[in-house]
PDB file of C-alpha atoms in Angstrom:
ATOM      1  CA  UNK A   1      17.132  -2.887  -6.716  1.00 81.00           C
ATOM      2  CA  UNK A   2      13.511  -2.353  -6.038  1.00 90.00           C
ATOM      3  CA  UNK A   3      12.167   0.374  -3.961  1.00 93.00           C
ATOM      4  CA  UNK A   4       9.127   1.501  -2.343  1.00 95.00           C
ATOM      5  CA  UNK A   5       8.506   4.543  -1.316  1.00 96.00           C
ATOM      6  CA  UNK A   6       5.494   5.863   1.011  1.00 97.00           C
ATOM      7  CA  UNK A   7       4.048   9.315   0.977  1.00 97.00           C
ATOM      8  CA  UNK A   8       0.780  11.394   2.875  1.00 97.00           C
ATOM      9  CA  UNK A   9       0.637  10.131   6.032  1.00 95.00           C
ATOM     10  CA  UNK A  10       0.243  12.560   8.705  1.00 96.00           C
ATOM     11  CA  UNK A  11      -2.355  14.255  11.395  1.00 97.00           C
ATOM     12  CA  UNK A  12      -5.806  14.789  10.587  1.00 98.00           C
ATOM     13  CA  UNK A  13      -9.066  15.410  12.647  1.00 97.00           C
ATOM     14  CA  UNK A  14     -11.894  12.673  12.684  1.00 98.00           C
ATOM     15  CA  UNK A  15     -13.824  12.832   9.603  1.00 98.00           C
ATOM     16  CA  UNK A  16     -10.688  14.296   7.333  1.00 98.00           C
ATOM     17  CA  UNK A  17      -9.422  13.017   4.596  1.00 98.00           C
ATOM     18  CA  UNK A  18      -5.601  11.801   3.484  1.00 98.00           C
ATOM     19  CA  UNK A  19      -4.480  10.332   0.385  1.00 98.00           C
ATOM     20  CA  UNK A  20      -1.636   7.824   1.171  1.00 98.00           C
ATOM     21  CA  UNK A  21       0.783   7.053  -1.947  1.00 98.00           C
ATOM     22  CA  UNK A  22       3.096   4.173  -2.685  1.00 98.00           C
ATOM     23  CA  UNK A  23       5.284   4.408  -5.578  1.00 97.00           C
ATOM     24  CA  UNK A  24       7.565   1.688  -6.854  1.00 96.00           C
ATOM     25  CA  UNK A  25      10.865   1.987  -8.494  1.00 95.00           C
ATOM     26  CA  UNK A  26      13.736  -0.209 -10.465  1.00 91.00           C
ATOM     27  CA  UNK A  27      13.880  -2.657 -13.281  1.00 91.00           C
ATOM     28  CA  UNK A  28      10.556  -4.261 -12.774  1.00 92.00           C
ATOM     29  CA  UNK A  29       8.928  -6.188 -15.377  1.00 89.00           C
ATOM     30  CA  UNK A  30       5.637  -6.623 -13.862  1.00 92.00           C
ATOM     31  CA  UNK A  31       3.301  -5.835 -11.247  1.00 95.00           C
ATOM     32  CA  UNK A  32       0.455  -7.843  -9.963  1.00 96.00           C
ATOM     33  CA  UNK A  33      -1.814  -7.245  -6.785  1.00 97.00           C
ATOM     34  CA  UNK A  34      -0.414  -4.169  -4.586  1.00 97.00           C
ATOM     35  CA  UNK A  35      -2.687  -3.395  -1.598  1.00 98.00           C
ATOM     36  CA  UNK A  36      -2.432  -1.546   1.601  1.00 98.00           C
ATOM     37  CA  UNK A  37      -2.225  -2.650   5.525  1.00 98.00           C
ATOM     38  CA  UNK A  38      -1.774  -1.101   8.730  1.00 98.00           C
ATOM     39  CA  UNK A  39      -0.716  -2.100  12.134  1.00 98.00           C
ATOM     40  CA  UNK A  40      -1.730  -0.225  15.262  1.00 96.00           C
ATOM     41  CA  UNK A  41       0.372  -0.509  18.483  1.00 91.00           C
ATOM     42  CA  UNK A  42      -0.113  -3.772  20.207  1.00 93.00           C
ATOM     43  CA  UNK A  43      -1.748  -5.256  17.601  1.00 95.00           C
ATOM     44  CA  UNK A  44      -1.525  -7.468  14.229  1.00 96.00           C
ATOM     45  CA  UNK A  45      -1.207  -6.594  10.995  1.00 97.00           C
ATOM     46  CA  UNK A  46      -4.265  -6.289   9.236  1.00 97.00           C
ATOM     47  CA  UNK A  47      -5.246  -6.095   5.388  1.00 97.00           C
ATOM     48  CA  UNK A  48      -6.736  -2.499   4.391  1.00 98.00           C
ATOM     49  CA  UNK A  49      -6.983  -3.059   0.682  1.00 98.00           C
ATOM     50  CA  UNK A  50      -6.278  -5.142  -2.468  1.00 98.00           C
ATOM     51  CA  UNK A  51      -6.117  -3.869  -5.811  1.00 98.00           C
ATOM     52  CA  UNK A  52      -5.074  -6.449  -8.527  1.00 97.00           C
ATOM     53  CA  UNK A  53      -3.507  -5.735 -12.128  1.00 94.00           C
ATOM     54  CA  UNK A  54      -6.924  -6.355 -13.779  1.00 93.00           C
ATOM     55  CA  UNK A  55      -8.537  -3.529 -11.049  1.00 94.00           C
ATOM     56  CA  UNK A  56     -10.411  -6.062  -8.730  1.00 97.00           C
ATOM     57  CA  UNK A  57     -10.532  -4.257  -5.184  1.00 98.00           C
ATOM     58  CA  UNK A  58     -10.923  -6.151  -2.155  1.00 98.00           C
ATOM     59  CA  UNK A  59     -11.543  -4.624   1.307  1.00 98.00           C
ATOM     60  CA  UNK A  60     -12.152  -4.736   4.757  1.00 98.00           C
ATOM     61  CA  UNK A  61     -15.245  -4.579   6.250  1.00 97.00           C
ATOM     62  CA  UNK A  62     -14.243  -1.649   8.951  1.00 97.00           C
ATOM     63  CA  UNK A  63     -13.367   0.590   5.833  1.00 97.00           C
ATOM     64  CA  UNK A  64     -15.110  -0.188   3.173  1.00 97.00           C
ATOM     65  CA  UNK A  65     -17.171   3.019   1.653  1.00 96.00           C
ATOM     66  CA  UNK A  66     -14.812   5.126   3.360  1.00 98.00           C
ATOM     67  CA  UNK A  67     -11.522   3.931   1.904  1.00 98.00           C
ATOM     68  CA  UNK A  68     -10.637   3.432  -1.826  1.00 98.00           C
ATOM     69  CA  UNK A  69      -7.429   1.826  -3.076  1.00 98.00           C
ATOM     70  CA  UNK A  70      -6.583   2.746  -6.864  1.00 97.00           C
ATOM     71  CA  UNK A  71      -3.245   2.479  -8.406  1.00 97.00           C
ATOM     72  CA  UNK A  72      -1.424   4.068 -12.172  1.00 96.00           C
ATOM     73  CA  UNK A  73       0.139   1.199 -13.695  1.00 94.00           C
ATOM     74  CA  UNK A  74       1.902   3.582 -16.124  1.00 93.00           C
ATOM     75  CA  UNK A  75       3.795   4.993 -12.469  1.00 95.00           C
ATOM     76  CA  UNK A  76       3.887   1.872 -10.805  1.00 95.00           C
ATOM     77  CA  UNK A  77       1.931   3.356  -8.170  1.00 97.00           C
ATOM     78  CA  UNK A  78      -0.709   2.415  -5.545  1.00 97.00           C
ATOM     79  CA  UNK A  79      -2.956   4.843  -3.817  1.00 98.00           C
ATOM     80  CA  UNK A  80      -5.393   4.943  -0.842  1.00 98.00           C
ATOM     81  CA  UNK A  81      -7.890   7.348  -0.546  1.00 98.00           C
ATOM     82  CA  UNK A  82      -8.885   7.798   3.116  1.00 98.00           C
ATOM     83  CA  UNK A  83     -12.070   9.746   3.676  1.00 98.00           C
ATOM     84  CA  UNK A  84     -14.322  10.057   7.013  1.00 98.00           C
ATOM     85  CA  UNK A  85     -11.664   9.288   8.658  1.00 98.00           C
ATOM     86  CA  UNK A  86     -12.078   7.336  12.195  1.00 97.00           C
ATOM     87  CA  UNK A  87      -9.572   7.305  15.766  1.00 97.00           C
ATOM     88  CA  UNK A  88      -9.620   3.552  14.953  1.00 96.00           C
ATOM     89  CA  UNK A  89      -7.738   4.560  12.107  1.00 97.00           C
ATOM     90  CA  UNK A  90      -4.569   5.208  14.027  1.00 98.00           C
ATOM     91  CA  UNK A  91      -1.743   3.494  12.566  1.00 98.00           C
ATOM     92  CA  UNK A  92       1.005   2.736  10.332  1.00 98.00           C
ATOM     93  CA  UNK A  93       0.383   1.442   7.172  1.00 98.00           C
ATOM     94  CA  UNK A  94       2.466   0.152   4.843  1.00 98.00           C
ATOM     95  CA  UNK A  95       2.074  -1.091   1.180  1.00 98.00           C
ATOM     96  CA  UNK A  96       2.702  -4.209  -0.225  1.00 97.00           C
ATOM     97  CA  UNK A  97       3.069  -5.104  -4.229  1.00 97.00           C
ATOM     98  CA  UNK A  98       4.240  -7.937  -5.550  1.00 97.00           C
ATOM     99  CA  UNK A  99       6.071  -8.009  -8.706  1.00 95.00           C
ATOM    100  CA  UNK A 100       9.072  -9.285 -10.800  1.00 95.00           C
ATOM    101  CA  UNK A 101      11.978  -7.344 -11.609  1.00 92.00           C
ATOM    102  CA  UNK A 102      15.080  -8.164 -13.140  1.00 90.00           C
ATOM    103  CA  UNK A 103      17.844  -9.080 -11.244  1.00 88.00           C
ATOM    104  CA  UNK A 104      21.649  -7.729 -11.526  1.00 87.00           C
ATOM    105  CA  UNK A 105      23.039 -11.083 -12.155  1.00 91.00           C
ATOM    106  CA  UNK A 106      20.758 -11.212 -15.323  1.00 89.00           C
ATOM    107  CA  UNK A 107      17.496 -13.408 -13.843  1.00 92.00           C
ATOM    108  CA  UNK A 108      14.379 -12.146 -13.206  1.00 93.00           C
ATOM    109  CA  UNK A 109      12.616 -12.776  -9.816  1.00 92.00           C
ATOM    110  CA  UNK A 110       9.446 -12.793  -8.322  1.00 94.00           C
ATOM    111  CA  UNK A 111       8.594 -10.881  -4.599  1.00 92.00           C
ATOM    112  CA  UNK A 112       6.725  -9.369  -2.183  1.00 93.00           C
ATOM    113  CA  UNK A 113       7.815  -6.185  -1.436  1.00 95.00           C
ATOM    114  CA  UNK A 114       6.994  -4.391   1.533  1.00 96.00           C
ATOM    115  CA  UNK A 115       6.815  -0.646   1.761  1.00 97.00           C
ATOM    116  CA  UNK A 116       8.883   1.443   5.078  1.00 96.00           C
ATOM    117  CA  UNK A 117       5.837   2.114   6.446  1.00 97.00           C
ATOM    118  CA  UNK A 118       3.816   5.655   7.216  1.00 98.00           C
ATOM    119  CA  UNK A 119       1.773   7.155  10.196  1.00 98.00           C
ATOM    120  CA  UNK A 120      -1.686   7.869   9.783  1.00 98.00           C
ATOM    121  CA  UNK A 121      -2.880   9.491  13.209  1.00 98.00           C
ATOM    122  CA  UNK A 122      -6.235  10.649  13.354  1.00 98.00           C
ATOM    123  CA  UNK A 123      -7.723  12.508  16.460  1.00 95.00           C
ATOM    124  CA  UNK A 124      -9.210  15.790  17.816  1.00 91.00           C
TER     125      UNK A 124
END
């Protein structure tokens, strides 16, 4: 099986800083883009961040210069750096990688795999 798992959410006062972590486990043979998006109550999911397995970064506008994704191929892991943190930031975010990994009938498969998702609350 593949597994995802989310770490360094929490509370933090505007302009703080959190590192969120997503770490990804099991027989994979392969990872391509991982990124990072968050959903606020009430609303859609929205992309955060894009990192793909040659290091291209893609972002959205609202955090761009104040968040940085980065990942450690050698730990299969995916990182967000959160700095000057906002209210607006208020939500749960939740990584996303996909990858192949080898199945236990034998095959290998290709997926988009969805971290369990971590709450980032920011106020005063």
């Amino acid at each position: 099986q593949v597994q995802l798992v989310e770490s360094g959410g929490g509370s933090v006062q505007p302009g703080g800083s959190l590192r969120l972590s997503c770490a990804a486990s099991g027989s994979i043979f392969s990872i391509r883009t991982m990124g990072w998006y968050r959903q606020a109550p009430g609303k859609q999911r929205e992309l955060v961040a894009t990192i793909t397995s040659g290091g291209s970064s893609n972002y959205a506008d609202s955090v761009k210069g104040r968040l940085t994704i980065a990942r450690d191929n050698a730990k299969n892991t995916v990182y967000l750096q959160m700095n000057s943190l906002k209210a607006e930031d208020t939500a749960v975010y939740y990584c996303n990688v996909d990858l192949t990994y080898r199945r236990r009938d034998g095959y290998s498969t290709r997926g988009d795999y969805w971290g369990q998702g971590i709450q980032v609350t920011v106020s005063s």
